[in-house]
PDB file of C-alpha atoms in Angstrom:
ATOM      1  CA  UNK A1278      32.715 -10.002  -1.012  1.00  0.00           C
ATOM      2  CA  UNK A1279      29.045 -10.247   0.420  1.00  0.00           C
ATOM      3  CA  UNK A1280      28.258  -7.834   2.945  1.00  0.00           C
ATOM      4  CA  UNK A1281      24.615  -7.037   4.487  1.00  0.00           C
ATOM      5  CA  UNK A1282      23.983  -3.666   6.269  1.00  0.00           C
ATOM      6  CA  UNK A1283      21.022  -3.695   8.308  1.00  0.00           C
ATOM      7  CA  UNK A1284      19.560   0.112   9.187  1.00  0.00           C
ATOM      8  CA  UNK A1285      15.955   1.273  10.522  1.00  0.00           C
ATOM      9  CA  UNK A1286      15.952   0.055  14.495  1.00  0.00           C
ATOM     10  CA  UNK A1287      15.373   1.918  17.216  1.00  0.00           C
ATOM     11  CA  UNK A1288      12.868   2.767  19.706  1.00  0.00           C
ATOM     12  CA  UNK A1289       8.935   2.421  19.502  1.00  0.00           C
ATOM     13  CA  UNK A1290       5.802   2.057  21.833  1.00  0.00           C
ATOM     14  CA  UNK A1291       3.584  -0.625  21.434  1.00  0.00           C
ATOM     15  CA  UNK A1292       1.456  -0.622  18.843  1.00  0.00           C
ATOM     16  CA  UNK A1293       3.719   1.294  16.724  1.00  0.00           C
ATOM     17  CA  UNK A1294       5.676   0.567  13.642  1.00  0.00           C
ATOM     18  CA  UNK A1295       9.317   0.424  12.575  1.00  0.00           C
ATOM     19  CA  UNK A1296      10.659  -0.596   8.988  1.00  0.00           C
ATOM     20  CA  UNK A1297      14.268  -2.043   8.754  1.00  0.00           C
ATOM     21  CA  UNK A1298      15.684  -2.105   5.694  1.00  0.00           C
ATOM     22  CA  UNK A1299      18.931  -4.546   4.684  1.00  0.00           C
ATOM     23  CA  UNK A1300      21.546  -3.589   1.933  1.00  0.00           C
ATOM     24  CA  UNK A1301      23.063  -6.308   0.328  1.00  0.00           C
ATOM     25  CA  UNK A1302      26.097  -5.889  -1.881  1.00  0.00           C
ATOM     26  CA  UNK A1303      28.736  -8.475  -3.956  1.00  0.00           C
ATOM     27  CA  UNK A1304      25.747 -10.792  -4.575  1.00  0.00           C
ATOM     28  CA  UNK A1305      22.663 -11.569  -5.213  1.00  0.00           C
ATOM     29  CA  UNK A1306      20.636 -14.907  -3.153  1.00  0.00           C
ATOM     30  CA  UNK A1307      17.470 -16.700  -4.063  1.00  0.00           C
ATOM     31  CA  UNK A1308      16.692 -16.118  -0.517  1.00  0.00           C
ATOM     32  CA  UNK A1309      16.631 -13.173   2.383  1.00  0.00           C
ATOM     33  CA  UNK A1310      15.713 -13.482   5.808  1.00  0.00           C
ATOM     34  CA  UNK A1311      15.317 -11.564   8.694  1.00  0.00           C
ATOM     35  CA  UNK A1312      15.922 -13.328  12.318  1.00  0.00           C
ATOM     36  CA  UNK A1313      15.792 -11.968  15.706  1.00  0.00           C
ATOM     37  CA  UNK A1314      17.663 -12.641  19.095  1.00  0.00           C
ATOM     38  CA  UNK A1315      16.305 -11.313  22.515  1.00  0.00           C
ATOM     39  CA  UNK A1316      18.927 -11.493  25.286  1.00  0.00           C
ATOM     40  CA  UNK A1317      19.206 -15.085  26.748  1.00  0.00           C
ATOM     41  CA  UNK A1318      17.499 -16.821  23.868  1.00  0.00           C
ATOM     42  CA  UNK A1319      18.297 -18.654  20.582  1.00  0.00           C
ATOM     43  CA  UNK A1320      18.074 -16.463  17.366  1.00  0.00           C
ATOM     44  CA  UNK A1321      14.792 -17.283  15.431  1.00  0.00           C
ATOM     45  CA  UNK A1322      13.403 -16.893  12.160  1.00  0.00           C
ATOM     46  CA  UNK A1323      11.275 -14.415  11.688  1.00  0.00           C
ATOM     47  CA  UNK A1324      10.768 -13.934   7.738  1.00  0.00           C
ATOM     48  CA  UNK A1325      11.718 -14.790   4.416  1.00  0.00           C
ATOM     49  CA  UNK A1326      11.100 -14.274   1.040  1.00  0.00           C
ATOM     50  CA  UNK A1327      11.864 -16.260  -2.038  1.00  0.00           C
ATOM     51  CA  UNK A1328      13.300 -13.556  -4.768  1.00  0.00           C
ATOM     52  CA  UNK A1329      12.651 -16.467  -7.573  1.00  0.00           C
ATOM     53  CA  UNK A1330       8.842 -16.663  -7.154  1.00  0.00           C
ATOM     54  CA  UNK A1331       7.995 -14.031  -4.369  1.00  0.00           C
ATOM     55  CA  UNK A1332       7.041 -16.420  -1.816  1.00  0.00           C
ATOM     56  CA  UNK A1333       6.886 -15.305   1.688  1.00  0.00           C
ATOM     57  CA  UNK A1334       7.271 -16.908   5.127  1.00  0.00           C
ATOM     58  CA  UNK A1335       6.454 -15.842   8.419  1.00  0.00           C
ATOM     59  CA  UNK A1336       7.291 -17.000  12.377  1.00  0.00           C
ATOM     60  CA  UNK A1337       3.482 -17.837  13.576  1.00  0.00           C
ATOM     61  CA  UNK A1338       3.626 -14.818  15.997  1.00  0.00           C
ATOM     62  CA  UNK A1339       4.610 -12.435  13.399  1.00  0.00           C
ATOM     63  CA  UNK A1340       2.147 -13.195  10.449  1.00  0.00           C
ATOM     64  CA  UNK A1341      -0.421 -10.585   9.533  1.00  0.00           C
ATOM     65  CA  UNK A1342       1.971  -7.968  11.283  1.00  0.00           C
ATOM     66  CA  UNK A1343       5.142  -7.724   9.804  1.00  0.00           C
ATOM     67  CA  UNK A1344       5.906  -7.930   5.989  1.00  0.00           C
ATOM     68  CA  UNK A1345       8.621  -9.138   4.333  1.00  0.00           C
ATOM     69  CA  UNK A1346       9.923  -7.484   0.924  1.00  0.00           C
ATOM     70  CA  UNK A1347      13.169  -7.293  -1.231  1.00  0.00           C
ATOM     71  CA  UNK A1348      13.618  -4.644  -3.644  1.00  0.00           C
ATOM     72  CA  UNK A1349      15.739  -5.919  -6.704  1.00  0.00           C
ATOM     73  CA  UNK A1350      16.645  -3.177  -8.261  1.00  0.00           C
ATOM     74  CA  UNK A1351      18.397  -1.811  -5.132  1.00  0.00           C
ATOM     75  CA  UNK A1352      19.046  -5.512  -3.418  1.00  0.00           C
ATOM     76  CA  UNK A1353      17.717  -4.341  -0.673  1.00  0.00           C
ATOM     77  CA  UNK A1354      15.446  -6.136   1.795  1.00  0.00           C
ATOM     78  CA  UNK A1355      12.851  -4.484   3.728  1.00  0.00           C
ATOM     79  CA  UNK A1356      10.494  -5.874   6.951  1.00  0.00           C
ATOM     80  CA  UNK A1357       7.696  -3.449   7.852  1.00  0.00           C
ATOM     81  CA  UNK A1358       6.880  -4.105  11.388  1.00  0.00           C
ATOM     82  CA  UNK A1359       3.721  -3.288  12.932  1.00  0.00           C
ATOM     83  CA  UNK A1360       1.447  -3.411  15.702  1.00  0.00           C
ATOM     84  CA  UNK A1361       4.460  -4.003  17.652  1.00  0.00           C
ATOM     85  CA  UNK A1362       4.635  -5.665  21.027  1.00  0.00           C
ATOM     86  CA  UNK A1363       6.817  -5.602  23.810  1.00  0.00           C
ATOM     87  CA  UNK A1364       7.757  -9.414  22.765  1.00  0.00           C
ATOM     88  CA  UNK A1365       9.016  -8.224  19.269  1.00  0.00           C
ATOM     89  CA  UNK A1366      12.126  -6.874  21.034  1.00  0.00           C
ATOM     90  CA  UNK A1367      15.179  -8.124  20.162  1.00  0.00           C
ATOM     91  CA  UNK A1368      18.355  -7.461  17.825  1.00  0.00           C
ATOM     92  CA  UNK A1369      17.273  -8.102  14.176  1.00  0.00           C
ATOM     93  CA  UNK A1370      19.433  -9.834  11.533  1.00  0.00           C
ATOM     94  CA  UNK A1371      18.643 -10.066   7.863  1.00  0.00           C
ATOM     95  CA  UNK A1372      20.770 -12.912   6.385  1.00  0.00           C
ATOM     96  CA  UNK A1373      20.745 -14.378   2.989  1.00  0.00           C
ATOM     97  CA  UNK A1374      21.786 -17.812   1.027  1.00  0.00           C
ATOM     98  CA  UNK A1375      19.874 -20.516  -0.880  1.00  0.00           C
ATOM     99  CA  UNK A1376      18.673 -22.588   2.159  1.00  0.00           C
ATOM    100  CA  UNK A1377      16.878 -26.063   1.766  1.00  0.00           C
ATOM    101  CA  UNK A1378      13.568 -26.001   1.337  1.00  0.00           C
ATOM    102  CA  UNK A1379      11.529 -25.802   4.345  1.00  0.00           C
ATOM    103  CA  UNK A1380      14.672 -24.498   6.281  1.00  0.00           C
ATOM    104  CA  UNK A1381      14.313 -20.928   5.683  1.00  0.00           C
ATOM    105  CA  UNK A1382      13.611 -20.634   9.622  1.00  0.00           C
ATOM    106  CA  UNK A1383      16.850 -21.977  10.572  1.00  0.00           C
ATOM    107  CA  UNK A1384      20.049 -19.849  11.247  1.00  0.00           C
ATOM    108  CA  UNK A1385      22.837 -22.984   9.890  1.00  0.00           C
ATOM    109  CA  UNK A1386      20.925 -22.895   6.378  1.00  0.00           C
ATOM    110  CA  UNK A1387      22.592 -19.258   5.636  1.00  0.00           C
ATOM    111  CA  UNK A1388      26.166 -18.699   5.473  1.00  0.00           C
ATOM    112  CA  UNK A1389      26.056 -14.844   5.130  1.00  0.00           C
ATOM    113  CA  UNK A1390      24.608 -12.103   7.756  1.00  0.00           C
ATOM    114  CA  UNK A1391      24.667  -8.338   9.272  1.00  0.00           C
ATOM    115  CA  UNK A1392      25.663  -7.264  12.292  1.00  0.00           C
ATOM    116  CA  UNK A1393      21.891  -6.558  13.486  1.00  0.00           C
ATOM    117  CA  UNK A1394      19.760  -3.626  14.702  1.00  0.00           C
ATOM    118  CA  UNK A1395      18.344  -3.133  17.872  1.00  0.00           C
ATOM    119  CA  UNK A1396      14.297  -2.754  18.194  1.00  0.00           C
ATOM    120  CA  UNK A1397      13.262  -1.933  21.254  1.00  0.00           C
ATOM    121  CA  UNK A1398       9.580  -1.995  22.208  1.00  0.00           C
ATOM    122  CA  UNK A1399       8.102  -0.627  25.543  1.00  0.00           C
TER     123      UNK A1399
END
């Protein structure tokens, strides 16, 4: 039984930082993701990283402020968020499966998911 159990959200002014972290138990994927969904707009990808060979892949609007990371030991995925913007608020999802390659961006390629975390930026 896969389950992923997102923690970390909250609150934080602009121009802070906020780390969510992602517990994943009953399995273990060749790739995690986190994704994002504001209200009134599609869910989008906002990082991945490839456990096999450490790759890492960022939304354009993210890159250079957020990083991606996945503890193996614990299974546990981590994105460090900083610099935060009023933009980067939304409900975060980390999700996890062996998508396609090139799809990692796309929510259909994973088949598991948490229930999200709110980050709220002001």
């Amino acid at each position: 039984h896969v389950q992923l159990v997102e923690s970390g959200g909250g609150s934080a002014l602009a121009g802070g930082s906020v780390r969510l972290s992602c517990a994943a138990s009953g399995y273990t994927f060749n790739t995690y993701s986190w994704f994002r969904q504001a209200p009134g707009q599609e869910r989008e990808g906002v990082a991945a990283i490839d456990t096999g060979d450490g790759s890492t892949y960022y939304l354009n609007s993210v890159e250079g402020r957020f990083t991606i990371s996945h503890d193996n030991a614990k299974n546990t995925l981590y994105l460090q968020m900083n610099s935060l913007k009023p933009e980067d608020t939304a409900m975060y999802y980390c999700a996890a499966d062996y998508p396609r390659r090139g799809s990692w961006y796309a929510p259909p390629s994973y088949r598991y998911s948490g229930q999200g975390t709110q980050v709220t930026v002001s």
